[in-house]
Backbone as ProteinMPNN parsed JSONL, in Angstrom:
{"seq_chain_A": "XXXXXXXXXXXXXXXXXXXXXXXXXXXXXXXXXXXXXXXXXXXXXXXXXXXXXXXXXXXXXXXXXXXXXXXXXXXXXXXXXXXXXXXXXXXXXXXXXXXXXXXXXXXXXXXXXXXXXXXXX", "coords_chain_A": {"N_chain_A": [[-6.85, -17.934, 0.859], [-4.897, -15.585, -1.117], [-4.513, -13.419, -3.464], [-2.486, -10.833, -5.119], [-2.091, -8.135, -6.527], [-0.524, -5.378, -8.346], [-0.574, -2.58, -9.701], [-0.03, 0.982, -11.596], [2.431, 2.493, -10.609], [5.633, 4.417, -11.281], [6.847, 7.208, -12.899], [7.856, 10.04, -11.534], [7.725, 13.681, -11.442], [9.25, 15.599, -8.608], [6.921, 16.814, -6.144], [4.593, 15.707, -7.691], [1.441, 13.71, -8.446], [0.664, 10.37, -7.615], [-1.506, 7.494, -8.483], [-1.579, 4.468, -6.477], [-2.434, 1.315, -7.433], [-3.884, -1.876, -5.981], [-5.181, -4.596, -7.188], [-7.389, -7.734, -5.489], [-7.286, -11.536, -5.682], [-9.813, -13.576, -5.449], [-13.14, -14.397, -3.294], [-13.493, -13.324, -0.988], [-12.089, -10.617, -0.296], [-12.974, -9.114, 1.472], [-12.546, -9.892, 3.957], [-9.991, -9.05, 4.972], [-7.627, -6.751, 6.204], [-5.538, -4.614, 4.917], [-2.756, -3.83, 3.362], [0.108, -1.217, 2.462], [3.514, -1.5, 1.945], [7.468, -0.768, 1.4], [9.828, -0.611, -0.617], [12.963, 1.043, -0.46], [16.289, 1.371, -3.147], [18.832, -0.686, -1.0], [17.638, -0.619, 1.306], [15.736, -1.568, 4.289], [12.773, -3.092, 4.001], [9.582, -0.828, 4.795], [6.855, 0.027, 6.373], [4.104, 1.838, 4.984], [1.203, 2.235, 4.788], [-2.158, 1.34, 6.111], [-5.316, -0.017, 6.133], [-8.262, -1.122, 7.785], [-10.692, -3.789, 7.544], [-13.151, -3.344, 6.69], [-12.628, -0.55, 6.123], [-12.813, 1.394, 8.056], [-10.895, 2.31, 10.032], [-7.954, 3.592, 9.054], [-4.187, 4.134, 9.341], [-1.02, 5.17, 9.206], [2.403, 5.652, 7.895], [4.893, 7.941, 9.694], [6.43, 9.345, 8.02], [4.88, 10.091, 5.933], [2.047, 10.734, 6.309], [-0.02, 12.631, 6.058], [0.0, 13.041, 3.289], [-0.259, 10.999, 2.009], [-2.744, 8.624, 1.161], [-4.612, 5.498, 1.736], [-7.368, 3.555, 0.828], [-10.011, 1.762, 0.125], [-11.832, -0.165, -2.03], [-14.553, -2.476, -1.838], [-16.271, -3.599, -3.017], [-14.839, -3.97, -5.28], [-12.645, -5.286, -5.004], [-10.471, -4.014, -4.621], [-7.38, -2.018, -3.051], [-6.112, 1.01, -2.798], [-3.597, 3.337, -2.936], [-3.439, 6.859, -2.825], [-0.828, 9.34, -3.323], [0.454, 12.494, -2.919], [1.542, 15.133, -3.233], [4.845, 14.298, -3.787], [7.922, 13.378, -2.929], [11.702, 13.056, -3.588], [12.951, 11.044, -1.959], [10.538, 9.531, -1.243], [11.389, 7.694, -3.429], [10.842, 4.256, -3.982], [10.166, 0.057, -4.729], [6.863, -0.311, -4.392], [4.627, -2.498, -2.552], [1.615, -4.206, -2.119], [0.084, -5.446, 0.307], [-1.629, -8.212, 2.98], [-3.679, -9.039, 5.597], [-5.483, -11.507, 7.186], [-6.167, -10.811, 10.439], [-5.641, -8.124, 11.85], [-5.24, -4.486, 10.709], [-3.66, -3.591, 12.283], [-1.964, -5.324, 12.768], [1.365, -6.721, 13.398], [2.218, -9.186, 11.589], [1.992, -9.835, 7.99], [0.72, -11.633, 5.545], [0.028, -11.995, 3.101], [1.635, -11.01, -0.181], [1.967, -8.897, -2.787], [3.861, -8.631, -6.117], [4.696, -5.759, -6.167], [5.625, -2.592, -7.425], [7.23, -0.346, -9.268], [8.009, 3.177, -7.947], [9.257, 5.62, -8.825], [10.592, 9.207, -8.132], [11.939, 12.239, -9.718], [14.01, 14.786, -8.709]], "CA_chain_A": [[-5.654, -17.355, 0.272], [-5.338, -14.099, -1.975], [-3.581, -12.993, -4.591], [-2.409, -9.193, -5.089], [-1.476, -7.333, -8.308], [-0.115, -4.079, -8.05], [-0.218, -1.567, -10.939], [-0.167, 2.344, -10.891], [3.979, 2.814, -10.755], [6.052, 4.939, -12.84], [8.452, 8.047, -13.138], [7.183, 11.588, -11.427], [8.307, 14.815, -10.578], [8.617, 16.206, -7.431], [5.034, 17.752, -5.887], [3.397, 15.471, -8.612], [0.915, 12.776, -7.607], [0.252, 8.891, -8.385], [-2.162, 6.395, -7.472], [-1.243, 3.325, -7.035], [-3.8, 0.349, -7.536], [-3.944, -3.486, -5.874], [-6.41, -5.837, -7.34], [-7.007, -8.676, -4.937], [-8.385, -12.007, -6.449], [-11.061, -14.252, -4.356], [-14.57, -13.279, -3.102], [-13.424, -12.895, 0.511], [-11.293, -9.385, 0.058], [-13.498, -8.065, 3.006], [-11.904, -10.205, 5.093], [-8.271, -9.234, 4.823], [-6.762, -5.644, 6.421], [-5.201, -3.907, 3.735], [-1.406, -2.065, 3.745], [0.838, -0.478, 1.658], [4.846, -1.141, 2.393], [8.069, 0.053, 0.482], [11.391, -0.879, -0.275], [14.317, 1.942, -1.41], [17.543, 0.579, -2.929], [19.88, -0.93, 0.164], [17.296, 0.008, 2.62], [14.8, -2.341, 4.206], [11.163, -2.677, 3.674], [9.301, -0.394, 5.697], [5.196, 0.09, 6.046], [3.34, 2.962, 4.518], [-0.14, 2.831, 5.414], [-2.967, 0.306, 6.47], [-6.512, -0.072, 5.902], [-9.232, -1.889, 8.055], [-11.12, -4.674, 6.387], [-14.15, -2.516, 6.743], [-12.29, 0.517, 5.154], [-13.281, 2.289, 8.834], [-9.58, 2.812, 10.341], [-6.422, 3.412, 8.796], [-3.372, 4.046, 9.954], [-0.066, 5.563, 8.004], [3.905, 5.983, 8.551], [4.612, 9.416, 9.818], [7.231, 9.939, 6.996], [3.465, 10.343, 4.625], [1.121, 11.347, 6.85], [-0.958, 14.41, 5.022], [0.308, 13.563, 2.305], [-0.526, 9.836, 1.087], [-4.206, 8.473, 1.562], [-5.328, 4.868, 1.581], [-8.394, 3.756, 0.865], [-10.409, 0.544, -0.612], [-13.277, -0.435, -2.366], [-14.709, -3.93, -1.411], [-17.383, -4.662, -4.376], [-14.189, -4.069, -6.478], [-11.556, -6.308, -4.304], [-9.172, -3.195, -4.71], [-6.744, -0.743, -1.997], [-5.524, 2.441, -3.454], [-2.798, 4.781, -2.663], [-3.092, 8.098, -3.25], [0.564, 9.582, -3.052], [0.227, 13.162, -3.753], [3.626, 15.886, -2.937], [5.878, 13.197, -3.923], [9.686, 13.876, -2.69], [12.378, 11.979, -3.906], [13.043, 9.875, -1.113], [9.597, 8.428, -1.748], [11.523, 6.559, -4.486], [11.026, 2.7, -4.029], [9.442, -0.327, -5.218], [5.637, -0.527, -3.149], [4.319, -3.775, -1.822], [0.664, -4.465, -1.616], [-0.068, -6.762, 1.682], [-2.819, -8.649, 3.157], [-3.572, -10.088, 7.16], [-6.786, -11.221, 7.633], [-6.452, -10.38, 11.525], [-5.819, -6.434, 11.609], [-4.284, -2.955, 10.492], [-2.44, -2.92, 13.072], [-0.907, -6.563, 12.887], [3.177, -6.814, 13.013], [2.197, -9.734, 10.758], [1.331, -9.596, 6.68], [0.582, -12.957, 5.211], [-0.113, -12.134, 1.669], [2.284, -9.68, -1.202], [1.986, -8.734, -4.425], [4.945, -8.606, -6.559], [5.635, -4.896, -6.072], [5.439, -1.851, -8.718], [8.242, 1.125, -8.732], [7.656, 4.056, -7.852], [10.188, 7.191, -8.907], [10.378, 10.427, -7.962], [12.511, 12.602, -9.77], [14.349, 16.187, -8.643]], "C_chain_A": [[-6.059, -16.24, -0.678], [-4.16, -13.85, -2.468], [-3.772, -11.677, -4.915], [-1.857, -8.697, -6.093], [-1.3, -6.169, -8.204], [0.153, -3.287, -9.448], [-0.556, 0.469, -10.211], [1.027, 2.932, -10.998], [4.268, 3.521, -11.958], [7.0, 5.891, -12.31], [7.437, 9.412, -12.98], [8.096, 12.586, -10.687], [8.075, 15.309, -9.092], [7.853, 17.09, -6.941], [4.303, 17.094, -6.713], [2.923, 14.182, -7.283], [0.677, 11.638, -8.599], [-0.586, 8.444, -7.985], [-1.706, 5.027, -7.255], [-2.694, 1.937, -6.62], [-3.458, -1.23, -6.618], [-5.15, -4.189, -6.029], [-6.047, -7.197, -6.56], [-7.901, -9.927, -5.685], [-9.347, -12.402, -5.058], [-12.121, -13.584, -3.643], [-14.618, -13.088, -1.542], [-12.297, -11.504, 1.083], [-12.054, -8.669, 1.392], [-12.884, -8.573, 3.976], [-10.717, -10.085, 5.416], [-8.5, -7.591, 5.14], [-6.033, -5.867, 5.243], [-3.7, -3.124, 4.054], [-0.786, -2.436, 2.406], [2.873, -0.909, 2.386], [5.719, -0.587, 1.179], [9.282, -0.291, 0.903], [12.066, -0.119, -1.278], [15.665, 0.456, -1.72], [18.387, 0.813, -1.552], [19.085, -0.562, 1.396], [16.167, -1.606, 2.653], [13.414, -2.401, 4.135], [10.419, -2.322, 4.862], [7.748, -0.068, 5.174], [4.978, 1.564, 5.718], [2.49, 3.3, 5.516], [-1.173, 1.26, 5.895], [-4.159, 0.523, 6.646], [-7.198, -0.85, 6.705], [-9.755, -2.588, 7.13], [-12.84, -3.893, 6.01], [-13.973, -1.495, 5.982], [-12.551, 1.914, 6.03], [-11.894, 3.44, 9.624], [-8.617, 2.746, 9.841], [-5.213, 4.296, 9.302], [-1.653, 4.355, 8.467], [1.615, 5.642, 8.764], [4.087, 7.744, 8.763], [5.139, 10.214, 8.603], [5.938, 10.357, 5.401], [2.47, 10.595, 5.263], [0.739, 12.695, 6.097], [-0.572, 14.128, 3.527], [-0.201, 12.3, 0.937], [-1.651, 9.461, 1.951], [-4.561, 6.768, 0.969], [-6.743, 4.556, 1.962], [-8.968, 1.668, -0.124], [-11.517, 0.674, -1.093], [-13.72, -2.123, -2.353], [-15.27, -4.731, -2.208], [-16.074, -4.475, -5.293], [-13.115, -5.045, -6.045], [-10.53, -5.802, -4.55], [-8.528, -2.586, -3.809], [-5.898, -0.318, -2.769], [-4.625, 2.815, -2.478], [-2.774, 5.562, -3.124], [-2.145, 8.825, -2.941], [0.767, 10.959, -3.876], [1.744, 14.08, -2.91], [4.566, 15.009, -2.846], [7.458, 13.96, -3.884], [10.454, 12.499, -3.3], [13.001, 11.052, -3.264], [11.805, 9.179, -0.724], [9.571, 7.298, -2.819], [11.427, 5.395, -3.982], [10.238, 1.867, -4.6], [8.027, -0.257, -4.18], [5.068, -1.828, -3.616], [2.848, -3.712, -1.532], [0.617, -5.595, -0.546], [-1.115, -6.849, 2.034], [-2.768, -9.295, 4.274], [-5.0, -10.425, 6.869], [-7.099, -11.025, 9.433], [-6.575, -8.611, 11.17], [-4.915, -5.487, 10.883], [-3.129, -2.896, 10.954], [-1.582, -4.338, 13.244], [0.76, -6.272, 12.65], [3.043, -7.932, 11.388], [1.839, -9.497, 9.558], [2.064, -11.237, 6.241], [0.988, -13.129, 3.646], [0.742, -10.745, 0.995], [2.46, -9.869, -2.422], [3.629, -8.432, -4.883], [5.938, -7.139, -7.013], [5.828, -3.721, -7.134], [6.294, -0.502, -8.171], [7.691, 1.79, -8.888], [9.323, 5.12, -8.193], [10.211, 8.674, -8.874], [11.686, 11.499, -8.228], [12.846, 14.464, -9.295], [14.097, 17.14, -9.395]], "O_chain_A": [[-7.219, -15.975, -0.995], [-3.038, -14.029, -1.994], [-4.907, -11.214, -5.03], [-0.783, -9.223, -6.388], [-2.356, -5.685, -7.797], [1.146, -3.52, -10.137], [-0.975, 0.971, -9.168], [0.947, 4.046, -11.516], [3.738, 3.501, -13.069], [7.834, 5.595, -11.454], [6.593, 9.81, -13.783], [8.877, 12.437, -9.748], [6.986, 15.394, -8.525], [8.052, 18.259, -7.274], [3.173, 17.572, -6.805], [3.369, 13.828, -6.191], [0.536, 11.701, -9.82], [-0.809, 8.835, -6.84], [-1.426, 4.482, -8.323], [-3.549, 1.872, -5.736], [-2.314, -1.579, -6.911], [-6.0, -4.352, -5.154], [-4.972, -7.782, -6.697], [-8.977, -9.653, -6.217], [-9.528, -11.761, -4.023], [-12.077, -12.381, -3.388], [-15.639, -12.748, -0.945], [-11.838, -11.32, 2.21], [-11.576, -7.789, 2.109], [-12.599, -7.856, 4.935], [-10.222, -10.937, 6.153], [-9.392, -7.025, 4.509], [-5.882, -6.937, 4.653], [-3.535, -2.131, 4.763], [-0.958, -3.36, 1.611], [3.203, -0.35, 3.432], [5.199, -0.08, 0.184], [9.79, -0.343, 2.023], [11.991, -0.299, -2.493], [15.928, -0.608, -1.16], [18.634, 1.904, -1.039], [19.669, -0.23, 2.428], [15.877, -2.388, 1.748], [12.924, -1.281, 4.283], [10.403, -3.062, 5.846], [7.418, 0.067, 3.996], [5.708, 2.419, 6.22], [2.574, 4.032, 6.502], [-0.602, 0.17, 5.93], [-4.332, 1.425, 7.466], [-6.709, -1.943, 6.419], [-9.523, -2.314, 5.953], [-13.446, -4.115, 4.962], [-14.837, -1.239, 5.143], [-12.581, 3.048, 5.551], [-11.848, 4.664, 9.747], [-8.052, 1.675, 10.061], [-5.589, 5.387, 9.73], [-1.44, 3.884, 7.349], [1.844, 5.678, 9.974], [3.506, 8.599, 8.093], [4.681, 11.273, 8.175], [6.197, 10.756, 4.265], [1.582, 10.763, 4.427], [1.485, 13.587, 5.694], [-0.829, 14.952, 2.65], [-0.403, 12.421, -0.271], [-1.717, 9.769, 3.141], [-4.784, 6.698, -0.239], [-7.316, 4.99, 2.962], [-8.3, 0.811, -0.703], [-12.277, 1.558, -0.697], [-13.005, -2.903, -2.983], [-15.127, -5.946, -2.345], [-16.329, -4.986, -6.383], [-12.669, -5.695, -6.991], [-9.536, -6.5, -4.75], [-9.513, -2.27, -3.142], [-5.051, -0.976, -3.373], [-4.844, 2.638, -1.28], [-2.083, 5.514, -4.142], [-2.469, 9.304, -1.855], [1.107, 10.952, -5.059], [2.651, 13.609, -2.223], [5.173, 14.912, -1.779], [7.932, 14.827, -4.619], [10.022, 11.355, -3.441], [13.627, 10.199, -3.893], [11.904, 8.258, 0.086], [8.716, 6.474, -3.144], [12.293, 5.389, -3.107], [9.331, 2.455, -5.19], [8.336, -0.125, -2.995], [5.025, -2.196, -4.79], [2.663, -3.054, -0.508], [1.225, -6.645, -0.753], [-1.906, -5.955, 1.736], [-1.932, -10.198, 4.315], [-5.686, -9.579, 6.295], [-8.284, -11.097, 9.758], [-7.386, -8.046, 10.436], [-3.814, -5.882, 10.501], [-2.048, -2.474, 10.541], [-0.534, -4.312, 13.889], [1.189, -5.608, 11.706], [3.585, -7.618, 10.328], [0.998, -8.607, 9.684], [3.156, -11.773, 6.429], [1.78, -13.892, 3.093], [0.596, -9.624, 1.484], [2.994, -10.803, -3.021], [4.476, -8.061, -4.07], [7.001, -7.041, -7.625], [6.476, -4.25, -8.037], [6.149, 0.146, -7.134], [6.783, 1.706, -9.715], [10.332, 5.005, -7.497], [9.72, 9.254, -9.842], [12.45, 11.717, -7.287], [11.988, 15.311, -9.539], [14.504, 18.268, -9.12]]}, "name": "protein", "num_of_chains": 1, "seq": "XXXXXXXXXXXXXXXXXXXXXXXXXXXXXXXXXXXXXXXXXXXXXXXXXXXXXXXXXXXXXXXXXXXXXXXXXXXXXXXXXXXXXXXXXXXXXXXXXXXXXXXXXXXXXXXXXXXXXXXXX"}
């Protein structure tokens, strides 16, 4: 099992950039694929991006392609988002998640409790 903490959130203009952070606990983060999802108000939660457990393939939503970049580090048991030309329909809260099968799973087992993101006009 794994536990996910999400910090990084906050209040930015549009074209600025954030990172956002997930610390995972337990000493088996290599074994868990890595994503990013996102929920606007009244809309439903939809995936970002996704990381290999390796950190070799990832995989993104087209609506952020070029523009948002995950990434991990494994001796730290962390996955980043880098979320840089931020529009304001990138507002929502984001969702760290965890499979230990793949990237590309429909499934996510494990979620952190979620850190807003805002992007103002």
């Amino acid at each position: 099992q794994v536990q996910l903490v999400e910090s990084g959130g906050g209040l930015v203009q549009a074209g600025g950039s954030l990172r956002l952070s997930c610390a995972a606990s337990g000493r088996t983060f290599s074994s868990y694929a890595m994503g990013w999802f996102r929920q606007a108000p009244g809309k439903e939660r939809e995936f970002v991006a996704a990381i290999s457990k390796n950190g070799a393939i990832t995989n993104y939503a087209d609506s952020v392609k070029g523009r948002f970049t995950i990434s991990r580090d494994n001796a730290k048991n962390t996955v980043y988002l880098q979320m840089n030309s931020l529009k304001p329909e990138d507002t929502a809260i984001y969702y760290c998640t965890a499979n230990p099968r793949s990237s590309r799973s429909q499934a996510w087992d494990y979620w952190g409790q979620g850190t807003q993101v805002t992007v103002s006009s």
